[in-house]
């Protein structure tokens, strides 16, 4: 029988219930027991829902209170020494994820630990906590989540397929702990495998028939040693266990990475959305009992599946393998999708055609079961669903909503000169130094200030029509006034308006552009409990009118210090949206680049001296395989330059990036040709700063001095150590002082304290070097 399966579900909940519970626990409003009850209720509802949609292999163990890689680390005892004194496992878990700062009490000692490093999960907008390994790492298996969740489901009479993070991906994505730079984390494989075997035996003993072992590292460019590790791992596991193993690769092409492990597993899952060509390649490699899980339904985007095409691919697989050996699945975990389109009342009312093109996680599980039924019982058995799907696909293909001839025309007639600033950096710098008159080590922030409860509630009231647009504008102005006054008082040099009017740096701009629409409830987890609601790019993009000029000019009117306008760059606007899949990404990005170019020019004309165009997503947009990088970097860097090159020499263009390994795209960063670059740095190793010196980075740089994800306040001494290091690698006259990223997730008390310390660092360093 063709089995309808799922790889993972949006654990945050239909209405972000998990996020709300976790945050309530952090703020002491609920106990750990209440958190557990909340979490188990959400899980239970999701298992029932997936069953109702017709999913036969329902995942368990795909749920987490913060991050699944962090769960894996904790359950295998990979706990860096600095967290080992925190005995409560839940507190320890959150301390590793987000840091912990608690004053001493009569009975307890002071706790002050920063969070572990966070990195992008492949090319998604999700971030995982990077495990830290030592060469003599000891592993212990403690309360495996997969077993606990499998048993919980079983007690509810729901049979599930446990999901675990595979051993090679776990070790490969981890890093060597500080001080052990030259050690290969995969050398720990023989040590961790016995514990994986123990875990698989526990799952088998609990009654699980299949286990899904996530090995997305299979889609990376891998050296032979890692390919060999895959073979060794699954040979060892296969010899020692008898549970059915389904190894899941997703987000790209596995190519030859998978060959060594295939003989040792019971099934493999491939992402046929990203790599449909791999179906032909894998079929001859399978023996006559192995299962192939077809990743046919896009887990990363929100467009309906082309069911006829998926069924065609499924039939091809069945012709080679037979129905008993085919699973139908999403391309990757549906945790990257929003929950359900059923909450989208506004789109339903204003643009029902668009709604008919959308499928979120719940609808995707339905698509999976329709495909499985069509393959099992013939397309006739689901003919109504197929007819409705074909009609929606055709309506999208032919809709007038998706094309704007004026935008298309402008995009193919861009003058060559528009892709580059007229003068080189040194001429621009001279003009900017004269105009801005900044001190040595200028201080600035990355743009956002705390998005307080008051701000969010005001926005919510405005959106619901409970606050008039005049009152909302007055409220935002009041916020900007306070933010500008704060920056002046604390002593920053280049000020920002603080972004109080923005719910999100991408969604906000989507509202101001044609070709975008919005969901009311299309939340996706970005890290920990933090979610984003990516807007939907369904048509050609152009500006509705000036987007930021009013608020930026207002903020500038409040201060004599230079104010930095704040925009989100074209690549990030595209990458952090649900992007149309009926136009090449390069063309979508060019359209956004042109819209932003107009905004940058308008800001300059309105007297704004510095303009920051954030591109934190440029690194994550990189194709997973290096062979595809050059083409991407060529157009993505080009679009950034298109958006920023329309200004005069004296206008200082800033850009900002976070969450990234910059080293491998360093030349592209230079090519962006921004006058000032701010980057996340406070938790990076020296490798990041070194490359600026090695490559003689020509422009100015602000490597972040403090982590903005954690509520802890870094001391002057702590930031001074980091800045001392910065100026070892970056010429002093080019070095800026700023935090790692925006402060929107922080509260005011810690923001005030941290920025006061940051400005003090600048004062002390100026006293020493000016
Ligand atoms: C820089 N980052 C960003 C990424 N992607 C983006 N699209 N945007 C980014 O900024 N990727 C990489 C990083 C990830 N970092 C973050 C940082 C912060 C958040 C975050 O704070 N998310 C918020 C949700 C933000 C939002 O849009 N909120 C709405 C409010 C909606 C709401 O919850 N309203 C409440 C009522 C108000 C209340 O009681 O508080 C309700 O409806 O119940 C808004 O501001 O209007 C989060 O809380 O998760 C995400 C990624
Ligand atoms: N200007 C944005 C950048 C985040 S990456 C902010 O400060 O939040
Ligand atoms: Zn950032």
PDB file of C-alpha atoms in Angstrom, residues 119-128 173 216 219-220 250-253 271 274 300 332 336 574-577 585 617-625 628-629 632:
ATOM      1  CA  UNK A 119      23.107  29.344  13.213  1.00  0.00           C
ATOM      2  CA  UNK A 120      20.886  29.161  10.190  1.00  0.00           C
ATOM      3  CA  UNK A 121      19.370  25.752   9.580  1.00  0.00           C
ATOM      4  CA  UNK A 122      20.570  25.130   6.024  1.00  0.00           C
ATOM      5  CA  UNK A 123      19.000  27.723   3.708  1.00  0.00           C
ATOM      6  CA  UNK A 124      15.921  28.307   5.869  1.00  0.00           C
ATOM      7  CA  UNK A 125      14.977  31.238   8.102  1.00  0.00           C
ATOM      8  CA  UNK A 126      15.045  28.827  11.065  1.00  0.00           C
ATOM      9  CA  UNK A 127      18.012  28.905  13.425  1.00  0.00           C
ATOM     10  CA  UNK A 128      19.418  26.008  15.434  1.00  0.00           C
ATOM     11  CA  UNK A 173      26.716  20.642  12.280  1.00  0.00           C
ATOM     12  CA  UNK A 216      19.878  16.762   6.006  1.00  0.00           C
ATOM     13  CA  UNK A 219      22.572  17.486   0.761  1.00  0.00           C
ATOM     14  CA  UNK A 220      25.749  19.447   1.534  1.00  0.00           C
ATOM     15  CA  UNK A 250      15.970  17.310   2.387  1.00  0.00           C
ATOM     16  CA  UNK A 251      16.601  20.841   1.105  1.00  0.00           C
ATOM     17  CA  UNK A 252      18.632  19.739  -1.909  1.00  0.00           C
ATOM     18  CA  UNK A 253      20.411  17.108  -3.944  1.00  0.00           C
ATOM     19  CA  UNK A 271      13.362  16.073  -1.538  1.00  0.00           C
ATOM     20  CA  UNK A 274      14.198  20.709  -4.826  1.00  0.00           C
ATOM     21  CA  UNK A 300       9.088  25.313   2.376  1.00  0.00           C
ATOM     22  CA  UNK A 332      10.871  18.392   4.364  1.00  0.00           C
ATOM     23  CA  UNK A 336       8.648  25.390   7.924  1.00  0.00           C
ATOM     24  CA  UNK A 574      12.564  38.035  -1.199  1.00  0.00           C
ATOM     25  CA  UNK A 575      14.157  35.336   0.899  1.00  0.00           C
ATOM     26  CA  UNK A 576      12.073  35.995   4.013  1.00  0.00           C
ATOM     27  CA  UNK A 577       8.832  36.082   2.062  1.00  0.00           C
ATOM     28  CA  UNK A 585      14.133  34.437  -8.241  1.00  0.00           C
ATOM     29  CA  UNK A 617      19.497  36.859   4.302  1.00  0.00           C
ATOM     30  CA  UNK A 618      22.086  37.150   1.568  1.00  0.00           C
ATOM     31  CA  UNK A 619      24.155  34.298   3.015  1.00  0.00           C
ATOM     32  CA  UNK A 620      21.216  32.019   3.673  1.00  0.00           C
ATOM     33  CA  UNK A 621      20.009  32.552   0.081  1.00  0.00           C
ATOM     34  CA  UNK A 622      23.161  30.826  -1.128  1.00  0.00           C
ATOM     35  CA  UNK A 623      22.332  27.628  -2.935  1.00  0.00           C
ATOM     36  CA  UNK A 624      23.321  24.653  -0.822  1.00  0.00           C
ATOM     37  CA  UNK A 625      25.748  23.323  -3.417  1.00  0.00           C
ATOM     38  CA  UNK A 628      25.403  26.935  -7.886  1.00  0.00           C
ATOM     39  CA  UNK A 629      26.905  29.806  -5.854  1.00  0.00           C
ATOM     40  CA  UNK A 632      23.346  33.371  -7.289  1.00  0.00           C
TER      41      UNK A 632
END
